Short mmCIF file of C-alpha atoms and ligand atoms in Angstrom, two decimals:
data_model
loop_
_atom_site.label_atom_id
_atom_site.label_comp_id
_atom_site.label_asym_id
_atom_site.label_seq_id
_atom_site.Cartn_x
_atom_site.Cartn_y
_atom_site.Cartn_z
CA MET A 26 13.48 -95.29 20.72
CA ASP A 27 9.75 -94.99 21.10
CA ASP A 28 10.36 -94.02 24.73
CA LEU A 29 12.71 -91.27 23.63
CA LYS A 30 10.18 -90.00 21.17
CA ALA A 31 7.32 -90.00 23.67
CA LYS A 32 9.51 -88.30 26.31
CA TYR A 33 10.66 -85.43 24.11
CA LEU A 34 7.42 -84.82 22.24
CA GLY A 35 5.72 -84.66 25.64
CA GLN A 36 8.27 -82.19 26.99
CA ILE A 37 7.95 -80.06 23.86
CA ALA A 38 4.17 -79.97 24.12
CA ASP A 39 4.44 -78.85 27.77
CA ALA A 40 7.25 -76.27 27.26
CA PRO A 41 6.07 -72.94 28.69
CA ASP A 42 8.43 -70.65 26.70
CA GLU A 43 11.27 -70.44 24.18
CA SER A 44 14.08 -70.91 26.64
CA ALA A 45 12.55 -74.14 27.95
CA LEU A 46 12.27 -75.29 24.31
CA GLU A 47 15.96 -74.54 23.76
CA THR A 48 16.94 -76.59 26.81
CA ILE A 49 14.91 -79.50 25.44
CA ARG A 50 16.47 -79.11 21.98
CA VAL A 51 20.02 -79.30 23.38
CA ALA A 52 19.19 -82.34 25.53
CA ALA A 53 17.47 -84.16 22.65
CA VAL A 54 19.12 -83.31 19.33
CA GLY A 55 22.15 -81.20 20.39
CA LYS A 56 25.71 -82.33 19.58
CA LYS A 57 25.90 -84.21 22.86
CA GLY A 58 22.17 -84.87 23.12
CA GLU A 59 20.49 -88.19 23.60
CA VAL A 60 19.87 -88.81 19.89
CA ALA A 61 23.58 -88.18 19.13
CA LEU A 62 24.56 -90.67 21.86
CA LYS A 63 22.28 -93.24 20.29
CA MET A 64 23.81 -92.58 16.87
CA ARG A 65 27.25 -93.29 18.33
CA GLU A 66 25.96 -96.76 19.31
CA LEU A 67 25.23 -97.55 15.65
CA GLY A 68 28.89 -98.55 15.23
CA LYS A 69 28.46 -101.43 17.63
CA MET A 70 25.43 -102.82 15.80
CA THR A 71 25.30 -105.48 13.18
CA PRO A 72 24.77 -104.19 9.63
CA GLU A 73 21.17 -105.42 9.70
CA GLU A 74 20.38 -103.64 12.95
CA ARG A 75 22.08 -100.53 11.66
CA GLN A 76 19.99 -100.59 8.51
CA THR A 77 16.79 -100.00 10.47
CA ALA A 78 18.15 -98.08 13.51
CA GLY A 79 20.05 -95.44 11.44
CA PRO A 80 17.09 -94.13 9.40
CA ALA A 81 14.86 -94.41 12.44
CA LEU A 82 17.20 -92.20 14.50
CA ASN A 83 17.38 -89.66 11.68
CA ALA A 84 13.60 -89.65 11.41
CA LEU A 85 13.34 -89.16 15.19
CA LYS A 86 15.73 -86.22 15.00
CA ASP A 87 13.69 -84.62 12.21
CA GLU A 88 10.47 -85.19 14.09
CA ILE A 89 11.79 -83.60 17.28
CA ASN A 90 13.18 -80.60 15.33
CA SER A 91 9.92 -79.98 13.54
CA ALA A 92 7.92 -80.39 16.75
CA ILE A 93 10.20 -77.74 18.33
CA SER A 94 9.75 -75.25 15.49
CA ALA A 95 5.97 -75.82 15.39
CA LYS A 96 5.82 -75.26 19.16
CA LYS A 97 8.02 -72.15 18.77
CA SER A 98 5.69 -70.50 16.30
CA GLY A 99 2.72 -71.57 18.43
CA LEU A 100 4.29 -69.81 21.42
CA ALA A 101 4.97 -66.66 19.32
CA ASP A 102 1.38 -66.59 18.08
CA ALA A 103 0.11 -66.98 21.61
CA ALA A 104 2.38 -64.17 22.83
CA LEU A 105 1.13 -61.86 20.05
CA ASP A 106 -2.50 -62.78 20.81
CA GLU A 107 -1.87 -61.95 24.44
CA ARG A 108 -0.38 -58.54 23.55
CA LEU A 109 -3.24 -57.77 21.19
CA ARG A 110 -5.68 -58.65 23.94
CA THR A 111 -4.02 -56.56 26.70
CA GLU A 112 -2.33 -53.64 24.90
CA TRP A 113 -4.51 -50.98 23.33
CA LEU A 114 -4.37 -47.41 22.19
CA ASP A 115 -7.16 -44.87 22.60
CA VAL A 116 -6.86 -42.88 19.41
CA THR A 117 -9.65 -40.56 20.56
CA LEU A 118 -7.51 -39.14 23.43
CA PRO A 119 -6.68 -35.43 23.00
CA SER A 120 -3.01 -34.76 22.14
CA ARG A 121 -0.57 -33.36 24.70
CA PRO A 122 -0.72 -29.58 24.86
CA ARG A 123 2.09 -27.90 22.91
CA ARG A 124 3.61 -24.52 23.67
CA GLN A 125 2.66 -22.11 20.92
CA GLY A 126 4.74 -19.19 19.69
CA THR A 127 3.46 -15.80 18.66
CA ILE A 128 4.56 -13.53 15.87
CA HIS A 129 6.95 -10.90 17.21
CA PRO A 130 5.59 -7.32 17.04
CA VAL A 131 8.65 -6.20 15.07
CA SER A 132 8.09 -8.97 12.50
CA GLN A 133 4.40 -8.16 12.29
CA VAL A 134 5.00 -4.43 11.83
CA THR A 135 7.67 -5.14 9.20
CA GLU A 136 5.13 -7.20 7.26
CA GLU A 137 2.45 -4.56 7.71
CA LEU A 138 4.60 -1.71 6.41
CA THR A 139 5.96 -3.85 3.58
CA ALA A 140 2.37 -4.46 2.40
CA ILE A 141 1.50 -0.75 2.58
CA PHE A 142 4.57 0.41 0.66
CA ALA A 143 4.10 -2.40 -1.87
CA GLU A 144 0.72 -0.89 -2.77
CA MET A 145 2.55 2.34 -3.57
CA GLY A 146 5.04 0.57 -5.83
CA PHE A 147 7.94 0.08 -3.41
CA SER A 148 9.72 -3.27 -3.42
CA VAL A 149 11.84 -4.64 -0.58
CA ALA A 150 15.64 -4.62 -0.93
CA GLU A 151 17.92 -6.46 1.48
CA GLY A 152 21.66 -6.56 2.06
CA PRO A 153 24.42 -7.59 4.47
CA ARG A 154 24.41 -6.58 8.13
CA ILE A 155 28.21 -6.45 8.07
CA ASP A 156 29.42 -4.00 5.44
CA THR A 157 32.45 -1.86 4.64
CA ASP A 158 32.77 1.57 6.19
CA TRP A 159 32.62 2.87 2.61
CA TYR A 160 29.04 1.65 2.10
CA ASN A 161 28.01 2.57 5.64
CA PHE A 162 29.61 6.05 5.75
CA ASP A 163 31.61 7.42 2.80
CA ALA A 164 28.98 6.59 0.17
CA LEU A 165 26.48 8.47 2.31
CA ASN A 166 28.50 11.66 2.29
CA ILE A 167 29.79 11.00 5.80
CA PRO A 168 33.59 11.48 5.50
CA GLY A 169 36.14 10.10 7.98
CA HIS A 170 36.31 13.21 10.11
CA HIS A 171 32.54 13.71 10.26
CA PRO A 172 31.14 13.72 13.81
CA ALA A 173 28.25 11.45 12.71
CA ARG A 174 30.80 8.68 12.32
CA ALA A 175 31.72 8.92 15.99
CA GLU A 176 28.19 9.77 17.14
CA MET A 177 26.77 6.60 15.70
CA ASP A 178 28.56 4.42 18.27
CA THR A 179 29.68 2.09 15.53
CA PHE A 180 30.68 -1.54 16.16
CA TYR A 181 33.87 -2.21 14.16
CA MET A 182 34.93 -5.75 13.17
CA HIS A 183 38.20 -6.90 14.74
CA ARG A 184 41.31 -6.74 12.55
CA GLU A 185 44.57 -8.64 13.18
CA GLU A 186 47.81 -6.67 12.96
CA GLY A 187 48.75 -6.45 9.28
CA ASP A 188 45.24 -7.29 8.02
CA ASN A 189 44.79 -4.58 5.44
CA ARG A 190 41.28 -5.29 4.29
CA PRO A 191 39.01 -2.24 4.40
CA PRO A 192 37.35 -1.77 7.79
CA HIS A 193 34.02 -3.56 8.18
CA VAL A 194 31.28 -2.42 10.53
CA LEU A 195 27.92 -3.67 11.76
CA ARG A 196 25.67 -1.43 9.67
CA THR A 197 24.42 1.54 11.71
CA HIS A 198 21.47 2.07 9.32
CA THR A 199 20.07 0.28 6.25
CA SER A 200 21.29 3.03 3.90
CA PRO A 201 24.19 0.85 2.61
CA VAL A 202 21.51 -1.46 1.17
CA GLN A 203 20.06 1.52 -0.71
CA ILE A 204 23.51 2.37 -2.16
CA ARG A 205 24.04 -1.25 -3.21
CA THR A 206 20.60 -1.39 -4.82
CA MET A 207 21.22 1.87 -6.73
CA GLU A 208 24.47 0.34 -8.03
CA GLU A 209 22.74 -2.88 -9.07
CA ARG A 210 19.47 -1.59 -10.49
CA GLY A 211 20.09 2.08 -11.34
CA ALA A 212 17.29 4.63 -11.73
CA PRO A 213 14.34 4.95 -11.65
CA LEU A 214 13.95 3.15 -8.32
CA ARG A 215 11.38 2.72 -5.57
CA ILE A 216 12.53 0.59 -2.65
CA ILE A 217 12.23 0.16 1.07
CA CYS A 218 14.99 -1.44 3.12
CA PRO A 219 13.79 -2.88 6.43
CA GLY A 220 16.13 -4.73 8.77
CA GLY A 221 18.27 -4.90 11.87
CA VAL A 222 20.91 -2.25 12.54
CA TYR A 223 23.51 -1.86 15.31
CA ARG A 224 24.73 0.93 17.56
CA ALA A 225 26.63 0.62 20.85
CA ASP A 226 23.94 2.10 23.05
CA TYR A 227 21.69 0.65 25.76
CA ASP A 228 19.09 2.36 27.94
CA GLN A 229 15.32 2.71 28.21
CA THR A 230 14.96 3.95 24.64
CA HIS A 231 18.02 2.35 22.97
CA THR A 232 19.10 -1.25 22.34
CA PRO A 233 22.39 -2.19 20.63
CA MET A 234 20.40 -3.90 17.86
CA PHE A 235 17.19 -2.38 16.60
CA HIS A 236 15.21 -2.23 13.35
CA GLN A 237 14.96 0.45 10.77
CA VAL A 238 13.15 0.93 7.51
CA GLU A 239 14.55 3.32 4.97
CA GLY A 240 12.75 4.32 1.80
CA LEU A 241 14.12 5.63 -1.47
CA ALA A 242 12.34 6.91 -4.58
CA ILE A 243 14.39 8.08 -7.54
CA ASP A 244 12.97 9.45 -10.76
CA LYS A 245 13.32 12.52 -13.00
CA ASP A 246 10.79 14.68 -11.20
CA ILE A 247 10.53 13.34 -7.63
CA SER A 248 9.97 16.10 -5.06
CA MET A 249 9.36 16.73 -1.35
CA ALA A 250 5.65 16.92 -2.25
CA ASN A 251 5.75 13.26 -3.32
CA LEU A 252 7.55 12.45 -0.06
CA LYS A 253 4.85 14.14 2.00
CA TRP A 254 2.06 12.31 0.15
CA VAL A 255 3.76 8.92 0.48
CA LEU A 256 4.38 9.40 4.20
CA GLU A 257 0.83 10.61 4.95
CA GLU A 258 -0.57 7.72 2.94
CA PHE A 259 1.67 5.34 4.87
CA PHE A 260 0.82 6.65 8.34
CA SER A 261 -2.93 6.72 7.62
CA ALA A 262 -2.80 3.07 6.53
CA PHE A 263 -0.43 1.97 9.27
CA PHE A 264 -2.33 3.57 12.16
CA GLU A 265 -5.68 2.89 10.44
CA ILE A 266 -6.77 6.53 10.70
CA ASP A 267 -7.88 8.49 7.64
CA GLY A 268 -6.07 11.72 6.83
CA ILE A 269 -3.29 11.78 9.43
CA LYS A 270 -1.40 15.10 9.14
CA THR A 271 2.37 15.36 9.07
CA ARG A 272 4.60 18.30 9.98
CA PHE A 273 7.96 18.82 8.30
CA ARG A 274 10.68 20.62 10.29
CA ALA A 275 13.93 21.72 8.66
CA SER A 276 16.83 19.57 9.80
CA HIS A 277 20.22 18.31 8.71
CA PHE A 278 21.54 14.94 7.57
CA PRO A 279 24.76 14.51 5.58
CA PHE A 280 22.94 12.31 3.01
CA THR A 281 20.00 14.59 2.19
CA GLU A 282 19.61 18.22 1.10
CA PRO A 283 17.25 19.71 2.04
CA SER A 284 16.49 17.57 5.10
CA ALA A 285 13.42 17.41 7.26
CA GLU A 286 12.34 15.72 10.45
CA VAL A 287 8.77 14.57 10.23
CA ASP A 288 6.17 14.59 13.01
CA ILE A 289 2.73 13.02 13.00
CA GLN A 290 -0.37 14.54 14.52
CA CYS A 291 -1.23 13.34 18.03
CA SER A 292 -2.76 14.31 21.35
CA TRP A 293 -2.50 13.23 24.96
CA VAL A 294 -5.76 12.30 26.68
CA ASP A 295 -5.58 11.26 30.37
CA GLY A 296 -1.90 10.52 29.97
CA GLN A 297 -2.60 8.34 26.93
CA LEU A 298 -1.17 8.99 23.50
CA ARG A 299 -3.68 9.26 20.64
CA ILE A 300 -2.17 9.21 17.17
CA GLY A 301 -3.83 11.12 14.32
CA GLU A 302 -5.94 13.56 16.33
CA GLY A 303 -5.53 16.86 18.19
CA ASP A 304 -2.85 19.51 17.77
CA GLY A 305 0.21 17.84 19.30
CA TRP A 306 3.12 16.41 17.29
CA MET A 307 5.19 13.27 17.65
CA GLU A 308 8.53 12.96 15.88
CA VAL A 309 8.64 9.75 13.85
CA LEU A 310 11.27 9.97 11.11
CA GLY A 311 14.02 11.76 9.24
CA SER A 312 13.93 12.46 5.53
CA GLY A 313 14.96 14.69 2.66
CA MET A 314 16.02 14.92 -0.97
CA VAL A 315 18.93 12.57 -1.67
CA HIS A 316 22.24 14.49 -1.70
CA PRO A 317 23.87 14.59 -5.17
CA HIS A 318 27.05 13.05 -3.70
CA VAL A 319 25.00 10.07 -2.51
CA LEU A 320 23.32 9.58 -5.90
CA ARG A 321 26.77 9.61 -7.51
CA SER A 322 28.07 7.04 -4.95
CA GLY A 323 25.30 4.73 -6.13
CA GLY A 324 26.21 5.31 -9.79
CA VAL A 325 23.17 7.49 -10.47
CA ASP A 326 23.70 10.76 -12.39
CA PRO A 327 22.43 13.66 -10.21
CA ASP A 328 22.13 15.87 -13.31
CA VAL A 329 19.42 13.53 -14.65
CA TRP A 330 17.83 12.00 -11.54
CA GLN A 331 16.64 13.18 -8.17
CA GLY A 332 14.89 11.45 -5.30
CA PHE A 333 13.63 11.47 -1.76
CA ALA A 334 14.74 9.25 1.09
CA PHE A 335 13.54 8.64 4.61
CA GLY A 336 14.43 6.53 7.60
CA MET A 337 12.41 5.48 10.64
CA GLY A 338 12.62 3.06 13.54
CA ILE A 339 10.41 -0.03 13.17
CA ASP A 340 10.58 -0.82 16.88
CA ARG A 341 9.48 2.72 17.65
CA ILE A 342 6.42 2.75 15.38
CA ALA A 343 5.53 -0.72 16.68
CA MET A 344 5.56 0.70 20.22
CA LEU A 345 3.36 3.61 19.12
CA LYS A 346 0.85 1.40 17.31
CA TYR A 347 0.57 -1.29 19.98
CA GLY A 348 1.08 0.89 23.08
CA ILE A 349 4.27 -0.77 24.28
CA PRO A 350 6.13 1.46 26.78
CA ASP A 351 9.67 0.03 27.01
CA LEU A 352 11.80 -0.80 23.97
CA ARG A 353 13.76 -3.39 25.95
CA ALA A 354 10.59 -5.46 26.30
CA PHE A 355 11.02 -6.41 22.62
CA PHE A 356 14.34 -8.15 23.12
CA ASP A 357 14.14 -9.43 26.69
CA SER A 358 10.68 -10.78 27.20
CA ASP A 359 8.42 -13.78 26.97
CA LEU A 360 5.12 -14.94 25.53
CA ARG A 361 3.03 -13.73 28.46
CA TRP A 362 4.16 -10.23 27.73
CA LEU A 363 3.39 -10.55 24.01
CA ARG A 364 -0.09 -11.90 24.80
CA HIS A 365 -0.63 -8.97 27.16
CA TYR A 366 -0.25 -6.69 24.14
CA GLY A 367 -2.59 -8.81 22.08
CA PHE A 368 -0.16 -10.68 19.84
CA ALA A 369 -1.94 -13.84 18.80
CA SER A 370 -0.50 -17.27 18.14
CA LEU A 371 1.15 -17.81 14.79
CA ASP A 372 -1.68 -19.99 13.57
CA THR A 373 -4.17 -17.13 13.92
CA PRO A 374 -4.13 -15.10 10.72
CA THR A 375 -3.42 -11.53 11.81
CA LEU A 376 -1.06 -10.37 9.13
CA HIS A 377 -2.95 -8.01 6.91
CA GLY A 378 -6.08 -7.79 9.00
CA GLY A 379 -5.08 -4.36 10.26
CA LEU A 380 -4.47 -2.67 6.96
CA SER A 381 -7.90 -1.60 5.81
CA ARG A 382 -8.20 2.17 5.58
C1 LIG B 426 16.55 9.07 10.92
C2 LIG B 426 17.11 9.59 9.68
C3 LIG B 426 17.25 9.15 7.40
C4 LIG B 426 17.86 8.69 5.16
C5 LIG B 426 17.68 8.28 6.45
C6 LIG B 426 18.95 8.02 3.10
C7 LIG B 426 19.43 6.96 2.36
C8 LIG B 426 20.05 7.21 1.18
C9 LIG B 426 20.18 8.46 0.71
C10 LIG B 426 19.70 9.48 1.49
CL1 LIG B 426 20.69 5.93 0.28
N1 LIG B 426 19.08 9.25 2.64
N2 LIG B 426 18.34 7.76 4.25
C11 LIG B 426 17.58 10.00 4.82
C12 LIG B 426 17.15 10.87 5.78
C13 LIG B 426 16.97 10.46 7.08
O1 LIG B 426 17.09 8.66 8.64
O2 LIG B 426 16.45 9.76 11.86
N3 LIG B 426 16.16 7.79 10.93
C14 LIG B 426 15.59 7.17 12.08
#
């Protein structure tokens, strides 16, 4: 028995790894191991022999088991020490470069104009991009037969045969949001409605989705004079040029009466456009006094209230401000192009840096 003990404790001490230890454990104290074989021999012994051999075998078994588990944890400690010695991490290494996005010019311009109109008391109203043809057309004094309805190249939502819900369209302007806001909040009201709008049109100056901002001011004594002041104030702040002049030309829209198209002062120097100087004019928006039918559609009494409204393309004024030649570049482009026009990474604060007058 002492031989057995010396043999196995020696093997355990020399075991190089856990799997060698396991082989030793099976051979020594496994079900068919050497200690078990010896225990089977107890039956052949005299009671006196058994009295000493039995406990001794049990003690041997315990001793081998505890030698194995001590060796096991010794091996694990050694393995960990080895890893700690060889594996290391240089926490001073620079991180991997990450691709950085930039704010989109349309988003930036939307935030810029929102800040300017906010200073003049206009809050932002938003609404659905899919709306009924009533909100998009009828409420705006554009009846079913009106050519504007066809001219706008409207996207209509699909309807199954027998689906009798009112027709829904992708909004062709943000005016339906103005109608909804009139219904919800009533007069007086000062809002702008920026957002995406849709028309089936695609060429150098048209994309099927583009961005518009409409403005609406309703009160008891709002006039075209207020409209002119608000717009000149806006353009001076937006283009960062004091005292930009505007020119109003008589026009026609179904939703305003009278209506005016508005130009801003500009000049061309060496083929380059300069906003706010010289004696040229650049058309930038449509506007007018809200038609009484439209006020009534929004639940506002035209015998008590009156207001001005205007609409302009955000993409277009972004192109003018940042000198971007092709509208399609906005929607089919990459970061190199945006950097070319000076749009900084998102983590560079640019937002209201350009608004000082
Ligand atoms: C244009 C013309 C315009 C409006 C939009 C409007 C909205 C309501 C009532 C009356 Cl709720 N008018 N919006 C008015 C005049 C012109 O847009 O050429 N936009 C680019």
